[in-house]
Coordinates of C-alpha atoms in Angstrom, one line a residue:
Chain A
M27 CA 13.5 -21.7 -9.4
L28 CA 13.7 -19.3 -12.4
I29 CA 11.5 -19.6 -15.4
I30 CA 12.8 -17.8 -18.5
T31 CA 10.4 -17.2 -21.4
K32 CA 11.1 -17.5 -25.1
K33 CA 11.6 -14.2 -26.8
N34 CA 8.3 -12.3 -27.2
A35 CA 6.4 -15.2 -25.7
P36 CA 2.6 -14.3 -25.9
E37 CA 0.9 -13.0 -22.7
E38 CA -1.5 -16.0 -22.7
A39 CA 1.4 -18.4 -22.3
L40 CA 2.8 -16.4 -19.4
D41 CA -0.6 -16.4 -17.8
Q42 CA -0.8 -20.2 -18.1
V43 CA 2.6 -20.5 -16.3
K44 CA 1.7 -18.1 -13.6
E45 CA -1.7 -19.8 -13.1
Y46 CA 0.0 -23.2 -12.7
L47 CA 2.3 -21.7 -10.1
V48 CA -0.5 -20.1 -8.2
N49 CA -2.8 -23.2 -8.3
N50 CA 0.2 -25.1 -6.8
G51 CA 0.5 -22.7 -3.9
F52 CA 3.5 -20.8 -5.1
D53 CA 4.2 -17.0 -5.2
F54 CA 6.3 -15.5 -8.0
H55 CA 8.1 -12.4 -8.9
Q56 CA 7.8 -11.4 -12.5
S57 CA 10.4 -9.3 -14.1
T58 CA 9.6 -8.1 -17.7
G59 CA 12.6 -7.4 -19.9
A60 CA 12.8 -6.0 -23.5
D61 CA 11.9 -9.3 -25.0
R62 CA 11.9 -12.0 -22.3
T63 CA 10.3 -12.3 -19.0
I64 CA 11.8 -14.0 -15.9
I65 CA 9.6 -15.5 -13.4
G66 CA 11.2 -16.1 -10.0
V67 CA 9.3 -18.8 -8.1
I68 CA 9.2 -18.2 -4.3
G69 CA 9.2 -21.1 -1.9
D70 CA 10.4 -24.6 -1.6
T71 CA 10.1 -25.7 -5.2
H72 CA 11.2 -29.4 -4.8
T73 CA 7.6 -30.5 -5.4
L74 CA 7.4 -28.5 -8.7
E75 CA 7.8 -30.7 -11.7
E76 CA 10.5 -29.0 -13.9
S77 CA 9.5 -31.0 -16.9
I78 CA 5.8 -29.9 -16.7
I79 CA 6.9 -26.2 -16.8
S80 CA 9.5 -26.7 -19.4
A81 CA 6.9 -28.2 -21.7
M82 CA 4.6 -25.2 -21.3
P83 CA 4.2 -22.9 -24.3
G84 CA 6.5 -19.9 -24.2
V85 CA 8.9 -21.4 -21.7
H86 CA 12.5 -21.3 -22.9
Q87 CA 14.4 -22.5 -19.8
V88 CA 13.7 -23.6 -16.3
V89 CA 16.7 -23.1 -13.8
R90 CA 16.5 -24.8 -10.5
I91 CA 18.7 -23.2 -7.9
K92 CA 21.1 -25.7 -6.4
A93 CA 20.7 -26.5 -2.7
D94 CA 23.5 -25.3 -0.4
I95 CA 25.6 -28.1 0.8
Chain N
M178 CA 18.7 23.0 -4.3
D179 CA 21.9 21.4 -3.1
I180 CA 22.4 17.7 -2.8
N181 CA 21.5 17.6 0.9
E182 CA 18.2 19.4 0.2
I183 CA 17.3 17.1 -2.7
R184 CA 18.1 14.1 -0.5
K185 CA 15.9 15.4 2.3
R186 CA 13.0 15.7 -0.3
I187 CA 13.7 12.2 -1.4
D188 CA 13.5 11.0 2.2
L189 CA 10.2 12.7 2.6
L190 CA 8.9 11.2 -0.6
D191 CA 10.1 7.7 0.6
D192 CA 8.1 8.3 3.8
V193 CA 5.0 9.1 1.8
L194 CA 5.6 6.1 -0.5
L195 CA 5.9 3.8 2.5
R196 CA 2.6 4.9 3.8
I197 CA 1.0 4.6 0.4
F198 CA 2.4 1.1 -0.2
N199 CA 1.0 -0.1 3.1
E200 CA -2.4 1.6 2.5
R201 CA -2.5 -0.1 -0.8
A202 CA -1.6 -3.4 0.8
R203 CA -4.4 -3.0 3.3
L204 CA -6.9 -2.4 0.5
A205 CA -5.5 -5.5 -1.4
L206 CA -6.1 -7.5 1.8
E207 CA -9.8 -6.3 1.8
I208 CA -10.0 -7.4 -1.9
G209 CA -8.6 -10.7 -0.9
H210 CA -11.3 -11.1 1.8
H211 CA -14.0 -10.3 -0.7
K212 CA -12.4 -12.8 -3.2
K213 CA -12.6 -15.5 -0.7
L214 CA -16.3 -14.7 0.2
L215 CA -17.1 -14.7 -3.5
D216 CA -15.0 -17.8 -4.2
L217 CA -12.8 -15.9 -6.7
P218 CA -9.2 -16.7 -7.5
V219 CA -6.4 -14.8 -5.9
Y220 CA -4.6 -14.4 -9.3
D221 CA -6.5 -12.2 -11.7
P222 CA -4.3 -11.7 -14.8
S223 CA -6.9 -9.4 -16.6
R224 CA -7.0 -7.0 -13.5
E225 CA -3.2 -7.0 -13.4
K226 CA -3.0 -6.1 -17.1
R227 CA -5.5 -3.3 -16.6
I228 CA -3.4 -1.8 -13.9
F229 CA -0.3 -2.0 -16.0
A230 CA -2.1 -0.4 -19.0
R231 CA -3.6 2.4 -16.9
M232 CA -0.2 3.2 -15.3
K233 CA 1.5 3.3 -18.7
E234 CA -1.2 5.5 -20.1
D235 CA -1.0 8.0 -17.2
N236 CA 2.8 7.9 -17.0
P237 CA 4.2 11.4 -17.3
G238 CA 7.9 10.3 -17.0
P239 CA 10.9 10.6 -16.6
L240 CA 10.4 6.9 -15.8
D241 CA 9.7 5.0 -19.1
D242 CA 6.8 2.5 -19.4
G243 CA 9.1 -0.4 -18.9
A244 CA 10.2 0.9 -15.6
I245 CA 6.7 1.6 -14.5
V246 CA 5.7 -1.9 -15.4
R247 CA 8.6 -3.4 -13.5
L248 CA 7.9 -1.3 -10.5
Y249 CA 4.3 -2.3 -10.6
E250 CA 5.1 -5.9 -11.0
R251 CA 6.8 -5.8 -7.6
V252 CA 3.9 -4.0 -6.0
I253 CA 1.4 -6.5 -7.5
D254 CA 3.5 -9.6 -6.7
E255 CA 3.5 -8.6 -3.1
S256 CA -0.1 -7.8 -3.0
R257 CA -0.9 -11.2 -4.4
R258 CA 1.4 -12.9 -1.9
L259 CA -0.2 -10.9 1.0
E260 CA -3.7 -12.0 -0.2
R261 CA -2.6 -15.7 -0.5
I262 CA -1.2 -15.6 3.1
M263 CA -4.4 -14.1 4.5
T264 CA -6.6 -16.6 2.7
Q265 CA -4.5 -19.5 4.0
Q266 CA -4.6 -18.1 7.6
E267 CA -8.4 -17.7 7.3
E268 CA -8.7 -21.2 6.1
Q269 CA -6.6 -22.5 9.0
E270 CA -8.8 -20.7 11.5
E271 CA -11.9 -22.2 10.0
C272 CA -10.5 -25.7 10.5

């Protein structure tokens, strides 16, 4: 799963997303760009609620990686 | 220096970096152990921000601050992951 932030999302919003991931037992890789940050969630994310993350402040888009068929 | 000499120097630096990364990871594991004893969370955003700020402040270049942050993001992400795995293993051993 990839979490893409809104442009210039505040640090506090990012912290909230990352804290949610960590509290749910997930690791993440953060990649900070010029005005957006991409958070790659590591692990089997089928238990993660996309809608909860999408609704968090500072989140622009949540992209779930399709399972291989 | 010709290209081969430069590459040899890069290889030597990579060897040093590998040792340093692993030494840093060992220290992160020690921190993780202390956090567990003190019941502190693995994820400490304020500490991470302080590391980024200090590295940017001390950065002589030619890597720009953005590059330094991205490199340290990887280092910190992996340290955090290592701490979490260790914590989980210790919890399993306690059961």
